[in-house]
Tab-separated table of C-alpha atoms and ligand atoms in Angstrom:
chain	number	residue	atom	x	y	z
A	1	MET	CA	39.167	-200.428	184.678
A	2	ALA	CA	38.321	-196.681	184.696
A	3	THR	CA	35.265	-195.689	182.492
A	4	GLU	CA	35.296	-192.398	180.662
A	5	SER	CA	33.471	-189.516	182.148
A	6	PHE	CA	30.240	-188.275	180.525
A	7	THR	CA	30.239	-184.621	179.661
A	8	LEU	CA	26.906	-182.666	179.429
A	9	ARG	CA	26.965	-179.364	177.601
A	10	TRP	CA	25.116	-176.519	179.096
A	11	GLY	CA	23.296	-173.305	177.811
A	12	ILE	CA	22.482	-170.794	180.379
A	13	LEU	CA	19.337	-169.072	179.751
A	14	ALA	CA	19.458	-165.474	181.717
A	15	THR	CA	22.144	-163.820	183.545
A	16	GLY	CA	20.832	-162.889	187.051
A	17	PHE	CA	21.686	-163.989	190.421
A	18	ILE	CA	20.976	-167.464	190.458
A	19	ALA	CA	22.329	-168.038	186.970
A	20	GLU	CA	25.809	-166.698	188.339
A	21	MET	CA	25.735	-168.960	191.408
A	22	PHE	CA	24.695	-172.028	189.318
A	23	THR	CA	27.318	-171.342	186.596
A	24	ARG	CA	30.050	-170.907	189.122
A	25	ASP	CA	29.210	-174.326	190.578
A	26	LEU	CA	28.952	-175.925	187.165
A	27	LEU	CA	32.542	-174.697	186.478
A	28	THR	CA	33.937	-176.257	189.450
A	29	ASN	CA	36.151	-179.405	188.998
A	30	THR	CA	33.862	-182.469	189.652
A	31	ALA	CA	36.866	-184.177	191.317
A	32	SER	CA	36.714	-181.503	193.979
A	33	ARG	CA	33.510	-183.370	195.137
A	34	GLU	CA	34.685	-186.639	194.351
A	35	VAL	CA	32.601	-187.092	191.279
A	36	THR	CA	34.253	-188.719	188.328
A	37	ASP	CA	31.671	-190.195	186.077
A	38	VAL	CA	30.199	-186.937	184.973
A	39	THR	CA	31.656	-183.642	183.942
A	40	HIS	CA	30.138	-180.199	182.759
A	41	LYS	CA	30.917	-178.012	179.932
A	42	LEU	CA	29.614	-174.164	179.721
A	43	VAL	CA	28.914	-173.898	176.267
A	44	ALA	CA	26.924	-170.675	175.924
A	45	VAL	CA	24.913	-168.229	177.826
A	46	ALA	CA	22.052	-166.013	176.582
A	47	SER	CA	20.630	-162.566	177.854
A	48	SER	CA	17.153	-161.534	176.646
A	49	LYS	CA	18.549	-157.978	176.286
A	50	GLU	CA	21.702	-157.978	174.575
A	51	ALA	CA	24.739	-160.306	173.781
A	52	GLN	CA	27.147	-157.962	175.724
A	53	LYS	CA	25.305	-158.785	179.079
A	54	ALA	CA	25.843	-162.539	178.378
A	55	SER	CA	29.535	-161.923	177.378
A	56	ASP	CA	30.047	-159.931	180.600
A	57	PHE	CA	28.568	-162.773	182.566
A	58	ILE	CA	30.987	-165.202	181.022
A	59	LYS	CA	33.852	-163.068	182.076
A	60	LYS	CA	32.414	-162.578	185.578
A	61	VAL	CA	32.188	-166.212	186.334
A	62	ASP	CA	35.507	-166.883	184.639
A	63	GLY	CA	34.034	-169.038	181.916
A	64	PRO	CA	35.827	-170.665	179.061
A	65	ALA	CA	36.912	-168.065	176.358
A	66	GLU	CA	35.207	-170.131	173.667
A	67	ALA	CA	31.720	-170.001	175.489
A	68	LYS	CA	29.264	-168.262	173.153
A	69	ALA	CA	27.299	-165.027	174.148
A	70	TYR	CA	23.832	-164.609	172.867
A	71	GLY	CA	21.416	-161.696	172.770
A	72	SER	CA	18.374	-163.835	172.623
A	73	TYR	CA	16.850	-166.850	174.242
A	74	ALA	CA	15.976	-168.273	170.926
A	75	GLU	CA	19.612	-168.209	169.665
A	76	LEU	CA	20.584	-170.248	172.697
A	77	VAL	CA	18.025	-172.937	172.302
A	78	ASN	CA	18.882	-173.359	168.745
A	79	ASP	CA	22.538	-173.789	169.241
A	80	PRO	CA	23.470	-177.301	168.303
A	81	ASP	CA	26.139	-177.625	170.660
A	82	VAL	CA	24.048	-177.223	173.388
A	83	ASP	CA	22.342	-180.364	175.220
A	84	ILE	CA	20.599	-178.908	178.253
A	85	ILE	CA	19.239	-175.351	179.043
A	86	TYR	CA	19.353	-174.202	182.417
A	87	VAL	CA	16.175	-171.887	182.876
A	88	ALA	CA	17.148	-169.101	185.440
A	89	THR	CA	14.417	-166.470	184.688
A	90	PRO	CA	11.697	-165.265	187.318
A	91	HIS	CA	8.857	-167.857	187.673
A	92	SER	CA	6.618	-165.871	185.490
A	93	HIS	CA	8.808	-166.689	182.723
A	94	HIS	CA	9.454	-170.307	183.450
A	95	PHE	CA	6.456	-172.004	181.172
A	96	GLN	CA	7.508	-170.057	178.124
A	97	ASN	CA	11.165	-170.416	178.323
A	98	THR	CA	11.117	-174.039	179.179
A	99	MET	CA	8.568	-174.785	176.339
A	100	LEU	CA	10.945	-172.641	173.966
A	101	ALA	CA	13.887	-174.857	174.876
A	102	LEU	CA	11.747	-178.300	174.675
A	103	HIS	CA	10.580	-177.198	171.197
A	104	ALA	CA	14.110	-176.606	170.054
A	105	GLY	CA	14.768	-180.241	171.104
A	106	LYS	CA	16.818	-179.490	174.411
A	107	HIS	CA	16.767	-181.003	177.741
A	108	VAL	CA	15.932	-178.580	180.504
A	109	LEU	CA	16.742	-177.888	184.060
A	110	CYS	CA	14.338	-175.196	185.225
A	111	GLU	CA	14.631	-173.252	188.362
A	112	LYS	CA	11.842	-173.467	191.087
A	113	ALA	CA	9.037	-172.982	191.229
A	114	LEU	CA	8.636	-174.988	188.138
A	115	THR	CA	5.696	-172.883	186.935
A	116	VAL	CA	3.186	-170.340	188.259
A	117	THR	CA	0.180	-172.980	188.148
A	118	ALA	CA	-0.107	-176.507	188.320
A	119	ASP	CA	-1.770	-176.760	184.830
A	120	GLN	CA	1.357	-175.289	183.408
A	121	ALA	CA	3.511	-177.724	185.113
A	122	ARG	CA	1.360	-180.735	183.714
A	123	ARG	CA	1.745	-179.145	180.270
A	124	LEU	CA	5.639	-178.834	180.628
A	125	VAL	CA	5.679	-182.435	181.679
A	126	GLU	CA	3.472	-183.805	178.860
A	127	THR	CA	5.528	-181.931	176.467
A	128	ALA	CA	8.898	-183.238	177.673
A	129	ARG	CA	7.489	-186.710	177.730
A	130	GLU	CA	6.036	-186.380	174.186
A	131	LYS	CA	9.442	-185.127	172.971
A	132	ASN	CA	11.448	-187.661	175.074
A	133	LEU	CA	13.402	-185.040	176.709
A	134	PHE	CA	14.791	-184.595	180.169
A	135	LEU	CA	13.111	-182.264	182.343
A	136	MET	CA	13.812	-181.423	185.966
A	137	GLU	CA	12.842	-178.570	188.552
A	138	ALA	CA	15.864	-177.211	190.051
A	139	VAL	CA	15.135	-178.080	193.677
A	140	TRP	CA	18.873	-177.993	194.646
A	141	THR	CA	17.878	-179.092	198.206
A	142	ARG	CA	16.638	-182.541	197.049
A	143	HIS	CA	20.211	-183.350	195.665
A	144	GLN	CA	22.239	-182.448	198.651
A	145	PRO	CA	23.875	-185.313	200.602
A	146	LEU	CA	22.197	-184.082	203.900
A	147	SER	CA	18.595	-184.314	202.235
A	148	LYS	CA	19.694	-187.836	200.956
A	149	LYS	CA	20.706	-189.063	204.431
A	150	VAL	CA	17.654	-187.576	206.038
A	151	ARG	CA	15.299	-189.359	203.783
A	152	GLU	CA	17.432	-192.606	204.353
A	153	LEU	CA	17.120	-192.230	208.129
A	154	VAL	CA	13.329	-191.752	207.998
A	155	ALA	CA	12.820	-194.678	205.540
A	156	ALA	CA	15.010	-196.901	207.760
A	157	GLY	CA	12.610	-196.296	210.699
A	158	GLU	CA	15.452	-194.229	212.674
A	159	ILE	CA	12.756	-192.276	214.402
A	160	GLY	CA	9.885	-194.742	214.063
A	161	PRO	CA	6.772	-193.948	211.918
A	162	VAL	CA	6.581	-190.238	211.349
A	163	SER	CA	3.390	-188.635	212.161
A	164	ARG	CA	3.911	-185.043	211.733
A	165	VAL	CA	6.352	-182.576	209.948
A	166	PHE	CA	6.887	-178.907	210.570
A	167	ALA	CA	8.816	-177.120	207.852
A	168	ASP	CA	9.530	-173.341	207.751
A	169	ILE	CA	11.492	-171.100	205.417
A	170	SER	CA	11.298	-167.477	206.441
A	171	PHE	CA	13.434	-164.338	206.389
A	172	ASN	CA	13.133	-160.886	208.027
A	173	ASN	CA	13.070	-158.615	205.044
A	174	LEU	CA	11.371	-155.664	206.602
A	175	ALA	CA	12.938	-152.421	205.557
A	176	GLY	CA	11.880	-150.434	208.658
A	177	GLU	CA	8.937	-150.048	210.998
A	178	ASP	CA	6.345	-149.182	208.420
A	179	GLY	CA	5.752	-152.710	207.395
A	180	LYS	CA	7.412	-152.255	204.183
A	181	LEU	CA	9.884	-154.905	202.801
A	182	TYR	CA	13.206	-153.958	201.416
A	183	HIS	CA	12.174	-155.457	197.995
A	184	ALA	CA	11.282	-152.771	195.418
A	185	ASP	CA	7.509	-153.265	194.341
A	186	SER	CA	8.895	-154.034	190.954
A	187	SER	CA	11.189	-156.762	192.021
A	188	ARG	CA	10.452	-160.413	191.135
A	189	SER	CA	10.177	-161.228	195.083
A	190	VAL	CA	6.771	-159.170	195.287
A	191	ASN	CA	5.715	-158.192	191.783
A	192	LEU	CA	2.625	-160.101	190.751
A	193	ASP	CA	3.628	-159.748	186.999
A	194	LEU	CA	6.944	-161.693	187.694
A	195	ALA	CA	4.979	-164.220	189.941
A	196	GLY	CA	6.423	-162.904	193.010
A	197	GLY	CA	5.389	-163.936	196.530
A	198	ALA	CA	6.661	-165.968	199.490
A	199	LEU	CA	4.951	-169.168	198.603
A	200	LEU	CA	6.391	-169.542	195.083
A	201	ASP	CA	9.858	-168.182	195.865
A	202	LEU	CA	10.479	-169.695	199.388
A	203	GLY	CA	7.508	-171.744	200.447
A	204	VAL	CA	8.241	-174.581	197.881
A	205	TYR	CA	11.108	-175.511	200.046
A	206	ALA	CA	9.133	-175.825	203.025
A	207	LEU	CA	6.780	-178.138	200.805
A	208	THR	CA	9.748	-179.973	199.559
A	209	TRP	CA	10.829	-181.168	202.975
A	210	VAL	CA	7.098	-182.233	203.858
A	211	PHE	CA	6.976	-184.002	200.345
A	212	GLN	CA	10.389	-185.603	200.808
A	213	VAL	CA	9.345	-187.185	204.262
A	214	LEU	CA	5.499	-187.873	203.690
A	215	TYR	CA	5.257	-188.604	200.115
A	216	HIS	CA	8.683	-189.084	198.226
A	217	ILE	CA	9.772	-192.077	200.410
A	218	GLN	CA	6.451	-193.998	200.243
A	219	PRO	CA	6.203	-197.041	197.794
A	220	GLU	CA	4.632	-195.760	194.742
A	221	ALA	CA	1.348	-197.236	195.234
A	222	ASP	CA	1.031	-195.720	198.595
A	223	LYS	CA	1.668	-192.036	197.537
A	224	GLU	CA	-1.124	-189.942	198.174
A	225	LYS	CA	-1.900	-186.333	197.424
A	226	PRO	CA	-2.628	-184.275	200.550
A	227	GLU	CA	-5.687	-182.360	201.462
A	228	VAL	CA	-4.756	-178.476	202.079
A	229	VAL	CA	-5.779	-175.872	204.127
A	230	ALA	CA	-4.029	-172.578	203.982
A	231	ALA	CA	-4.091	-168.868	205.037
A	232	LEU	CA	-2.008	-166.252	204.021
A	233	ASN	CA	-1.244	-162.452	204.225
A	234	LYS	CA	-0.870	-160.178	201.290
A	235	TYR	CA	1.691	-157.602	200.579
A	236	HIS	CA	0.373	-154.259	199.146
A	237	THR	CA	1.360	-155.556	195.668
A	238	GLY	CA	-1.116	-158.449	195.898
A	239	SER	CA	1.433	-161.068	196.397
A	240	ASP	CA	1.656	-163.338	199.581
A	241	ASP	CA	4.294	-162.078	202.111
A	242	SER	CA	3.359	-164.747	204.699
A	243	THR	CA	1.699	-168.082	203.976
A	244	ALA	CA	0.820	-171.059	206.334
A	245	ILE	CA	-0.400	-174.449	204.936
A	246	ILE	CA	-1.662	-177.332	206.741
A	247	LEU	CA	-1.344	-180.630	204.841
A	248	ARG	CA	-3.298	-184.029	205.664
A	249	PHE	CA	-2.195	-187.378	204.343
A	250	PRO	CA	-5.417	-189.169	205.310
A	251	LYS	CA	-4.324	-192.681	204.489
A	252	HIS	CA	-1.217	-192.404	206.394
A	253	ASN	CA	-2.644	-190.562	209.204
A	254	THR	CA	0.211	-187.992	208.859
A	255	LEU	CA	0.066	-184.134	209.069
A	256	ALA	CA	2.407	-181.225	208.066
A	257	VAL	CA	2.578	-177.634	208.493
A	258	ALA	CA	4.469	-175.732	205.987
A	259	THR	CA	5.323	-171.961	206.589
A	260	THR	CA	7.005	-169.129	204.935
A	261	SER	CA	7.449	-165.426	205.483
A	262	MET	CA	9.217	-162.333	204.343
A	263	ARG	CA	8.391	-160.606	207.544
A	264	THR	CA	10.085	-162.712	210.337
A	265	ALA	CA	13.031	-165.144	210.245
A	266	THR	CA	13.058	-168.847	211.007
A	267	ASP	CA	16.025	-168.089	213.398
A	268	PRO	CA	16.227	-164.523	214.320
A	269	SER	CA	19.802	-165.377	215.834
A	270	ASP	CA	21.208	-166.886	212.619
A	271	LYS	CA	23.215	-169.043	214.881
A	272	GLY	CA	21.604	-172.094	214.440
A	273	LEU	CA	19.519	-172.002	217.405
A	274	VAL	CA	16.014	-172.840	215.682
A	275	PRO	CA	15.680	-175.632	213.051
A	276	ALA	CA	13.900	-175.193	209.798
A	277	VAL	CA	12.424	-178.519	209.984
A	278	ARG	CA	11.200	-180.897	212.550
A	279	ILE	CA	10.351	-184.393	211.627
A	280	GLN	CA	8.526	-186.183	214.470
A	281	GLY	CA	8.217	-189.909	214.760
A	282	ALA	CA	7.144	-192.319	217.378
A	283	LYS	CA	10.745	-192.881	218.652
A	284	GLY	CA	12.168	-189.408	218.228
A	285	GLU	CA	12.745	-186.359	216.102
A	286	ILE	CA	14.768	-185.316	213.391
A	287	GLN	CA	15.493	-181.532	213.224
A	288	VAL	CA	17.002	-180.181	209.979
A	289	GLY	CA	18.933	-176.938	210.374
A	290	ASN	CA	18.329	-173.332	208.779
A	291	PRO	CA	17.993	-172.143	206.149
A	292	ALA	CA	15.688	-175.082	204.530
A	293	PHE	CA	17.004	-174.614	200.957
A	294	ARG	CA	20.756	-175.617	202.278
A	295	PRO	CA	20.859	-176.771	205.612
A	296	ASP	CA	24.272	-177.091	207.184
A	297	ASP	CA	23.374	-179.833	209.831
A	298	TYR	CA	20.589	-182.143	211.156
A	299	ARG	CA	20.156	-183.446	214.673
A	300	ILE	CA	18.535	-186.532	216.170
A	301	ILE	CA	16.616	-186.372	219.452
A	302	ARG	CA	15.609	-189.834	220.605
A	303	LYS	CA	12.824	-190.383	222.906
A	304	ASP	CA	14.953	-192.886	224.948
A	305	GLY	CA	18.086	-190.773	224.479
A	306	GLY	CA	18.351	-189.333	227.970
A	307	GLY	CA	18.479	-185.842	226.521
A	308	GLU	CA	21.599	-186.541	224.187
A	309	VAL	CA	21.419	-184.865	220.891
A	310	GLU	CA	23.286	-186.337	217.972
A	311	THR	CA	24.325	-183.434	215.564
A	312	VAL	CA	25.654	-184.070	212.009
A	313	LYS	CA	27.263	-181.097	210.158
A	314	TYR	CA	27.599	-180.908	206.363
A	315	SER	CA	29.243	-178.400	203.991
A	316	PRO	CA	29.439	-178.205	200.331
A	317	PRO	CA	32.948	-179.265	198.833
A	318	VAL	CA	34.801	-176.559	197.131
A	319	ASP	CA	37.079	-176.122	194.480
A	320	ASP	CA	40.496	-174.554	195.581
A	321	ALA	CA	41.439	-173.934	191.877
A	322	ARG	CA	38.398	-171.676	191.415
A	323	GLY	CA	38.888	-169.558	194.684
A	324	GLY	CA	37.347	-172.031	197.141
A	325	TRP	CA	34.057	-172.027	195.302
A	326	GLY	CA	31.321	-174.386	195.688
A	327	GLN	CA	27.708	-173.801	197.006
A	328	GLY	CA	26.103	-177.008	196.461
A	329	PHE	CA	24.108	-176.242	193.306
A	330	TYR	CA	26.246	-178.821	191.417
A	331	TRP	CA	24.707	-181.926	192.884
A	332	GLN	CA	21.592	-181.116	190.654
A	333	ALA	CA	23.722	-180.638	187.707
A	334	ASP	CA	25.458	-183.993	188.188
A	335	GLU	CA	22.139	-185.692	188.553
A	336	ALA	CA	20.883	-184.099	185.337
A	337	ALA	CA	24.263	-185.325	183.603
A	338	ARG	CA	23.630	-188.818	184.968
A	339	CYS	CA	20.062	-189.126	183.862
A	340	ILE	CA	20.718	-187.622	180.265
A	341	ARG	CA	23.743	-190.177	179.990
A	342	ASP	CA	21.515	-193.178	181.095
A	343	GLY	CA	18.784	-192.256	178.798
A	344	LYS	CA	16.306	-191.199	181.471
A	345	ILE	CA	13.931	-188.451	181.071
A	346	GLU	CA	13.436	-187.631	184.384
A	347	SER	CA	15.074	-187.780	187.800
A	348	SER	CA	13.891	-190.253	190.546
A	349	VAL	CA	15.164	-187.680	193.185
A	350	MET	CA	12.983	-184.993	191.896
A	351	PRO	CA	10.296	-186.834	189.877
A	352	LEU	CA	8.007	-184.710	187.589
A	353	ASP	CA	4.769	-186.032	189.145
A	354	GLU	CA	6.001	-184.756	192.556
A	355	SER	CA	6.826	-181.222	191.025
A	356	ILE	CA	3.239	-181.258	189.818
A	357	ALA	CA	1.764	-182.571	193.268
A	358	ILE	CA	3.616	-179.774	195.094
A	359	MET	CA	2.253	-177.172	192.347
A	360	GLU	CA	-1.155	-178.479	193.265
A	361	VAL	CA	-0.722	-177.664	196.828
A	362	VAL	CA	0.784	-174.151	195.798
A	363	ASP	CA	-2.528	-173.496	193.556
A	364	ALA	CA	-4.825	-174.609	196.501
A	365	ALA	CA	-3.062	-172.373	198.898
A	366	LEU	CA	-2.837	-169.270	196.723
A	367	GLN	CA	-6.692	-169.767	195.703
A	368	GLN	CA	-7.699	-170.219	199.278
A	369	GLY	CA	-5.851	-166.965	200.187
A	370	GLY	CA	-7.199	-164.988	197.045
A	371	VAL	CA	-3.867	-164.475	195.225
A	372	ALA	CA	-4.551	-164.238	191.470
A	373	TYR	CA	-1.587	-163.980	189.123
A	374	PRO	CA	-2.187	-162.290	185.642
A	375	ASP	CA	-3.489	-164.211	182.805
A	376	HIS	CA	-0.309	-163.556	180.503
A	377	ILE	CA	1.749	-165.574	183.070
A	378	THR	CA	-0.664	-168.374	183.832
A	379	SER	CA	-1.507	-169.044	180.242
A	380	THR	CA	-0.846	-172.695	178.951
A	381	GLU	CA	-0.528	-171.391	175.469
A	382	TYR	CA	2.991	-171.668	174.155
A	383	ASP	CA	4.248	-169.122	171.882
A	384	PRO	CA	7.851	-168.678	170.794
A	385	GLN	CA	7.240	-164.878	170.158
A	386	ASN	CA	5.675	-164.331	173.493
A	387	PRO	CA	7.335	-161.381	175.225
A	388	LEU	CA	8.369	-163.677	177.908
A	389	ASN	CA	10.485	-165.356	175.321
A	390	THR	CA	11.731	-162.227	173.455
A	391	GLY	CA	12.918	-160.175	176.372
A	392	LYS	CA	9.968	-157.638	175.787
A	393	ALA	CA	7.975	-158.536	178.996
B	1	LIG	N1	18.079	-172.285	194.079
B	1	LIG	C1	18.233	-171.092	194.689
B	1	LIG	O1	18.653	-170.947	195.587
B	1	LIG	C2	17.675	-169.844	194.146
B	1	LIG	C3	16.788	-169.885	192.958
B	1	LIG	N2	16.193	-168.884	192.460
B	1	LIG	C4	15.209	-168.811	191.400
B	1	LIG	O2	15.763	-168.386	190.212
B	1	LIG	C5	14.981	-167.718	189.519
B	1	LIG	C6	15.469	-166.365	189.136
B	1	LIG	O3	15.828	-165.658	190.243
B	1	LIG	P1	17.105	-164.494	190.265
B	1	LIG	O4	18.230	-165.134	189.651
B	1	LIG	O5	17.222	-164.346	191.751
B	1	LIG	O6	16.426	-163.468	189.678
B	1	LIG	P2	17.272	-162.288	188.893
B	1	LIG	O7	16.227	-161.104	189.020
B	1	LIG	O8	18.466	-161.917	189.608
B	1	LIG	O9	17.423	-162.792	187.470
B	1	LIG	C7	16.555	-163.193	186.565
B	1	LIG	C8	17.049	-162.917	185.357
B	1	LIG	O10	15.945	-163.279	184.282
B	1	LIG	C9	16.000	-162.453	183.131
B	1	LIG	N3	14.815	-161.881	182.915
B	1	LIG	C10	14.160	-161.833	181.683
B	1	LIG	N4	12.931	-161.142	181.725
B	1	LIG	C11	13.026	-160.557	182.941
B	1	LIG	C12	11.934	-159.566	183.492
B	1	LIG	N5	11.052	-159.168	182.848
B	1	LIG	N6	12.260	-159.134	184.776
B	1	LIG	C13	13.581	-159.847	185.506
B	1	LIG	N7	14.281	-160.677	185.005
B	1	LIG	C14	14.166	-161.085	183.578
B	1	LIG	C15	17.089	-161.484	183.217
B	1	LIG	O11	18.263	-162.103	182.584
B	1	LIG	P3	18.540	-161.643	181.169
B	1	LIG	O12	18.392	-159.835	181.177
B	1	LIG	O13	19.971	-161.881	180.938
B	1	LIG	O14	17.709	-162.165	180.307
B	1	LIG	C16	17.516	-161.531	184.746
B	1	LIG	O15	18.844	-161.248	184.960
B	1	LIG	C17	13.644	-167.577	190.244
B	1	LIG	O16	12.854	-168.902	189.757
B	1	LIG	C18	14.094	-167.929	191.553
B	1	LIG	O17	13.100	-168.664	192.379
B	1	LIG	C19	16.590	-167.598	192.807
B	1	LIG	C20	17.453	-167.301	193.848
B	1	LIG	C21	18.099	-168.715	194.547
B	2	LIG	O1	15.463	-170.009	196.019
B	2	LIG	C1	15.874	-168.990	196.715
B	2	LIG	O2	16.490	-169.079	197.754
B	2	LIG	C2	17.142	-168.008	198.373
B	2	LIG	C3	16.184	-166.524	198.552
B	2	LIG	O3	17.018	-165.618	198.859
B	2	LIG	C4	15.624	-166.570	196.907
B	2	LIG	O4	14.797	-165.324	196.959
B	2	LIG	C5	15.015	-167.717	196.675
B	2	LIG	O5	14.473	-167.591	195.127
């Protein structure tokens, strides 16, 4: 007997690049990816600047005519028809915006990096748990079928016990030969006031691969936080433009190297010649394709494989009725819907304690490298009238 599909009602907080990508995915028919147990409804969108911006956004993504357009984040989080808020602002804003939504009684899916500091992440998690509300960091990579398959292969011992992981996410964003990046100094990519920097923006994906393999799939009692040694290079704005982190998990005798850069690419050819991730075990190696945030393939190289390489390709299903759209952001939306339907306040795919553990690595690396973000974006004092909530920041 077919059971009824559960519908999650979404409010989109902010109207920038990723808000558009995610919302377009949300609007695809779940059947196009063979999902029948959950569906999504776009109920409202808010811009911190003006309602017109939200209304233009709804038209641009071809959203439903009845979707509401708000000119403030406060109106959005107080809409009784919204179940969950997708926070799509710069990292600097995540703590205040997520608190705003939680205090209004809404579940939250917050873009990566969850916060600017581990203290802020802990405060968000405490608040969500106190209020019995769902919270998840939107690390879309975790929910992609390729990631799930790689976790399963490693857990099943396909390459034997893993002793080392290399993970990189790097892009050549150089504007010319003077060392300047093509990002404006004011942009969220490099601006300290918006918590810019390679590590928070990109490096969290390299750390995600390290944690998926060396932390996530361990039995709960065996999970250990790593020792961290890091070095970074700063851009003239004060944010990191390249960071390298060594992680050691002493009880497991495993090591990882997580790197990120805005100056050089993981694969300069962009033709799949260089993997983003190498997972090295006693019986072989799994290499995950580039870019680490949404790899299109993985390959297995076995110690006794005689030089044979097994390559498995993945691509996100698309919805033909929506112009062939589909990027793979919808998997995390489906996970949020299932958790909320089942009364769970956190996902076992992206657990909150793991988001905190990753933010602790980020904290340590930034501290060792001397990157200091301004107090107004690292504070753990929530204020609904904070300029980061009212659009005055
Ligand atoms: N999962 C993924 O693949 C990706 C994730 N991201 C993550 O998404 C988040 C947003 O990134 P992205 O969409 O690229 O950023 P954008 O700059 O494109 O959009 C950010 C939006 O936040 C709102 N905002 C509020 N205050 C400010 C402010 N002071 N400065 C800038 N924007 C402000 C604006 O919307 P409004 O005016 O409507 O309020 C703006 O459009 C980040 O956390 C980033 O790491 C980004 C790209 C890809
Ligand atoms: O998450 C991201 O993935 C893609 C990058 O271009 C972007 O800067 C980053 O936020």
